[in-house]
mmCIF file of C-alpha atoms in Angstrom:
data_model
loop_
_atom_site.group_PDB
_atom_site.id
_atom_site.type_symbol
_atom_site.label_atom_id
_atom_site.label_comp_id
_atom_site.label_asym_id
_atom_site.label_seq_id
_atom_site.Cartn_x
_atom_site.Cartn_y
_atom_site.Cartn_z
ATOM 1 C CA MET A 285 103.271 375.864 62.027
ATOM 2 C CA ASP A 286 105.760 376.622 59.373
ATOM 3 C CA VAL A 287 107.050 379.665 61.225
ATOM 4 C CA ALA A 288 107.440 377.641 64.425
ATOM 5 C CA LEU A 289 109.348 374.957 62.606
ATOM 6 C CA ARG A 290 111.574 377.462 60.921
ATOM 7 C CA ASP A 291 112.251 379.233 64.251
ATOM 8 C CA LEU A 292 113.167 375.827 65.758
ATOM 9 C CA LEU A 293 115.617 375.175 62.923
ATOM 10 C CA ARG A 294 117.176 378.635 63.270
ATOM 11 C CA SER A 295 117.692 377.972 66.992
ATOM 12 C CA MET A 296 119.131 374.494 66.269
ATOM 13 C CA THR A 297 121.525 375.929 63.671
ATOM 14 C CA GLU A 298 122.660 378.679 66.027
ATOM 15 C CA THR A 299 123.309 376.027 68.768
ATOM 16 C CA LEU A 300 125.339 374.039 66.310
ATOM 17 C CA ALA A 301 127.410 376.990 65.377
ATOM 18 C CA ILE A 302 128.169 377.870 69.020
ATOM 19 C CA ALA A 303 128.908 374.242 69.996
ATOM 20 C CA SER A 304 131.319 373.830 67.046
ATOM 21 C CA ALA A 305 132.913 377.274 67.111
ATOM 22 C CA ASN A 306 132.166 377.469 63.371
ATOM 23 C CA ALA A 307 129.627 379.201 61.269
ATOM 24 C CA ALA A 308 126.661 376.879 60.353
ATOM 25 C CA THR A 309 124.130 376.742 57.555
ATOM 26 C CA LEU A 310 121.035 374.708 56.838
ATOM 27 C CA ARG A 311 119.116 374.342 53.574
ATOM 28 C CA ALA A 312 116.046 372.445 52.384
ATOM 29 C CA LEU A 313 116.072 370.594 49.053
ATOM 30 C CA SER A 314 113.045 370.996 46.799
ATOM 31 C CA SER A 315 111.063 367.881 46.008
ATOM 32 C CA ASP A 316 112.334 368.025 42.387
ATOM 33 C CA GLY A 317 115.963 368.257 43.681
ATOM 34 C CA GLU A 318 116.654 371.468 41.763
ATOM 35 C CA TRP A 319 116.642 374.053 44.603
ATOM 36 C CA LEU A 320 118.464 374.323 47.868
ATOM 37 C CA PHE A 321 116.313 376.779 49.825
ATOM 38 C CA PRO A 322 118.046 378.712 52.611
ATOM 39 C CA VAL A 323 116.521 377.814 56.034
ATOM 40 C CA ALA A 324 119.090 379.179 58.535
ATOM 41 C CA ALA A 325 122.598 380.477 58.830
ATOM 42 C CA HIS A 326 124.473 381.532 61.943
ATOM 43 C CA HIS A 327 127.700 383.373 62.496
ATOM 44 C CA PRO A 328 128.309 385.515 65.607
ATOM 45 C CA ASP A 329 129.138 388.573 63.436
ATOM 46 C CA PRO A 330 125.830 389.896 62.009
ATOM 47 C CA ARG A 331 127.611 391.135 58.817
ATOM 48 C CA MET A 332 128.953 387.612 58.145
ATOM 49 C CA LYS A 333 125.565 386.056 58.818
ATOM 50 C CA THR A 334 124.058 388.396 56.243
ATOM 51 C CA ALA A 335 126.842 387.641 53.755
ATOM 52 C CA MET A 336 126.373 383.857 54.276
ATOM 53 C CA THR A 337 122.556 384.197 53.824
ATOM 54 C CA GLU A 338 123.130 386.162 50.603
ATOM 55 C CA ILE A 339 125.508 383.556 49.095
ATOM 56 C CA MET A 340 122.945 380.803 50.102
ATOM 57 C CA GLU A 341 120.244 382.711 48.120
ATOM 58 C CA VAL A 342 122.517 383.198 45.030
ATOM 59 C CA THR A 343 123.546 379.536 44.942
ATOM 60 C CA ALA A 344 120.069 378.044 45.618
ATOM 61 C CA HIS A 345 119.673 376.515 42.120
ATOM 62 C CA ARG A 346 121.329 373.059 41.718
ATOM 63 C CA ALA A 347 123.313 374.329 38.689
ATOM 64 C CA GLU A 348 124.896 376.956 41.043
ATOM 65 C CA SER A 349 125.406 374.564 43.968
ATOM 66 C CA GLY A 350 129.174 374.116 43.492
ATOM 67 C CA LEU A 351 130.488 372.701 46.742
ATOM 68 C CA TRP A 352 127.118 371.013 47.390
ATOM 69 C CA ARG A 353 127.262 368.940 44.227
ATOM 70 C CA PRO A 354 128.925 365.791 45.876
ATOM 71 C CA ILE A 355 126.219 365.820 48.485
ATOM 72 C CA LEU A 356 123.449 366.256 45.923
ATOM 73 C CA ASP A 357 125.011 363.548 43.835
ATOM 74 C CA GLY A 358 124.714 361.052 46.721
ATOM 75 C CA ARG A 359 127.676 361.477 49.124
ATOM 76 C CA ALA A 360 126.732 361.584 52.836
ATOM 77 C CA ALA A 361 129.390 364.111 53.651
ATOM 78 C CA ALA A 362 132.144 366.161 52.070
ATOM 79 C CA ARG A 363 135.099 368.099 53.440
ATOM 80 C CA PHE A 364 136.707 370.876 51.560
ATOM 81 C CA ARG A 365 139.944 372.640 52.522
ATOM 82 C CA LEU A 366 139.660 375.930 50.771
ATOM 83 C CA ALA A 367 142.700 377.888 51.903
ATOM 84 C CA THR A 368 145.120 375.415 50.450
ATOM 85 C CA ASP A 369 143.047 372.977 48.391
ATOM 86 C CA GLY A 370 142.865 373.915 44.729
ATOM 87 C CA ASP A 371 140.236 371.151 44.207
ATOM 88 C CA GLY A 372 138.040 372.613 46.880
ATOM 89 C CA ARG A 373 138.081 376.043 45.261
ATOM 90 C CA ALA A 374 137.734 374.466 41.762
ATOM 91 C CA ALA A 375 134.529 372.687 42.993
ATOM 92 C CA ALA A 376 132.980 375.981 44.004
ATOM 93 C CA SER A 377 130.536 377.681 41.696
ATOM 94 C CA ALA A 378 131.470 381.135 40.312
ATOM 95 C CA ALA A 379 129.396 382.857 42.901
ATOM 96 C CA GLN A 380 130.950 380.740 45.745
ATOM 97 C CA ARG A 381 134.409 381.563 44.430
ATOM 98 C CA ARG A 382 133.569 385.318 44.616
ATOM 99 C CA PHE A 383 132.481 384.793 48.201
ATOM 100 C CA LEU A 384 135.641 382.896 48.995
ATOM 101 C CA ASP A 385 137.727 385.673 47.430
ATOM 102 C CA ARG A 386 136.044 388.199 49.735
ATOM 103 C CA TYR A 387 135.818 386.178 52.971
ATOM 104 C CA PRO A 388 138.600 384.026 54.458
ATOM 105 C CA VAL A 389 136.886 380.621 54.564
ATOM 106 C CA SER A 390 139.517 377.940 55.296
ATOM 107 C CA ALA A 391 137.216 374.789 55.325
ATOM 108 C CA VAL A 392 133.729 373.640 54.745
ATOM 109 C CA LEU A 393 132.153 370.425 55.997
ATOM 110 C CA GLY A 394 128.826 369.575 54.331
ATOM 111 C CA MET A 395 126.417 366.782 55.107
ATOM 112 C CA ALA A 396 123.143 365.548 53.654
ATOM 113 C CA LEU A 397 119.929 365.521 55.623
ATOM 114 C CA ARG A 398 118.185 362.207 54.853
ATOM 115 C CA VAL A 399 114.795 360.842 55.841
ATOM 116 C CA ASP A 400 114.109 357.186 54.817
ATOM 117 C CA GLY A 401 117.050 357.378 52.369
ATOM 118 C CA GLU A 402 115.777 360.505 50.627
ATOM 119 C CA THR A 403 117.905 363.721 50.770
ATOM 120 C CA VAL A 404 115.704 366.480 52.184
ATOM 121 C CA GLY A 405 118.393 369.096 52.742
ATOM 122 C CA VAL A 406 122.002 369.929 53.481
ATOM 123 C CA ALA A 407 123.874 371.378 56.431
ATOM 124 C CA SER A 408 127.318 372.725 56.823
ATOM 125 C CA LEU A 409 129.978 373.932 59.174
ATOM 126 C CA VAL A 410 132.057 376.759 57.776
ATOM 127 C CA GLU A 411 135.457 377.518 59.319
ATOM 128 C CA PHE A 412 136.827 380.997 58.975
ATOM 129 C CA ALA A 413 139.902 380.615 61.163
ATOM 130 C CA ALA A 414 143.099 380.338 58.991
ATOM 131 C CA GLY A 415 144.721 376.972 58.897
ATOM 132 C CA ARG A 416 142.000 375.177 60.806
ATOM 133 C CA ASP A 417 140.452 372.092 59.228
ATOM 134 C CA HIS A 418 137.390 370.195 60.352
ATOM 135 C CA THR A 419 137.952 367.241 62.632
ATOM 136 C CA ASP A 420 136.214 363.911 63.121
ATOM 137 C CA ASP A 421 134.554 365.536 66.180
ATOM 138 C CA ASP A 422 133.155 368.302 63.947
ATOM 139 C CA GLU A 423 131.770 365.599 61.587
ATOM 140 C CA ALA A 424 130.225 363.695 64.538
ATOM 141 C CA LEU A 425 128.608 366.893 65.825
ATOM 142 C CA LEU A 426 127.231 367.746 62.359
ATOM 143 C CA ALA A 427 125.883 364.199 61.985
ATOM 144 C CA GLU A 428 124.025 364.513 65.315
ATOM 145 C CA PHE A 429 122.622 367.848 64.138
ATOM 146 C CA VAL A 430 121.379 366.507 60.783
ATOM 147 C CA ALA A 431 119.811 363.465 62.470
ATOM 148 C CA HIS A 432 117.641 365.848 64.487
ATOM 149 C CA ALA A 433 117.098 368.501 61.826
ATOM 150 C CA ALA A 434 116.108 366.224 58.950
ATOM 151 C CA PRO A 435 112.689 365.252 60.163
ATOM 152 C CA VAL A 436 111.877 368.931 60.850
ATOM 153 C CA VAL A 437 113.075 369.875 57.392
ATOM 154 C CA GLN A 438 110.888 367.125 55.968
ATOM 155 C CA LEU A 439 107.880 368.675 57.720
ATOM 156 C CA LEU A 440 108.717 372.031 56.168
ATOM 157 C CA ARG A 441 109.002 370.398 52.711
ATOM 158 C CA ALA A 442 105.577 368.694 53.197
ATOM 159 C CA GLY A 443 104.105 372.176 53.839
ATOM 160 C CA GLY A 444 105.449 373.631 50.571
ATOM 161 C CA LEU A 445 108.800 375.421 50.540
ATOM 162 C CA PRO A 446 107.771 378.565 48.704
ATOM 163 C CA ARG A 447 105.421 379.550 51.542
ATOM 164 C CA TRP A 448 108.169 379.811 54.115
ATOM 165 C CA VAL A 449 111.194 381.188 52.326
ATOM 166 C CA ASP A 450 112.006 384.782 53.228
ATOM 167 C CA ARG A 451 112.290 386.070 49.677
ATOM 168 C CA PRO A 452 110.412 385.250 46.495
ATOM 169 C CA TRP A 453 112.280 383.064 43.988
ATOM 170 C CA SER A 454 112.441 383.916 40.298
#
């Protein structure tokens, strides 16, 4: 069951990325609120998909969440302009800044996945095209995605996150 749900979420995340012409990520929040477990990432370039998955793993602990902090602290959505916004880069964790130094991310749109008012995960659209910001249409598309993904992530959380993550957590 967990494998089927994870495959469904991977497919949904890929569809989101294609529909938005952005990269997309999805994470599940641990029940104690301390970990953002990677669930799915999609970018058409396999090397970028791998790099995105790696940074998701490195920043899984809440203390390293950086750009996710506003979402974890209760905001429904957050937009960051990273190419020109000093505040966006300043909000990033050290590991996220190293990623931003290596890869040309211009904007990130993050949104909470909520079920009955409880945050169960987070999703994002990541823009790599220089000078392009996320639009209200991007936010509406991401909102539609999280509305459908949240209950599925909740089912995964109910099954116990450590059983379905790809790599062991230390």
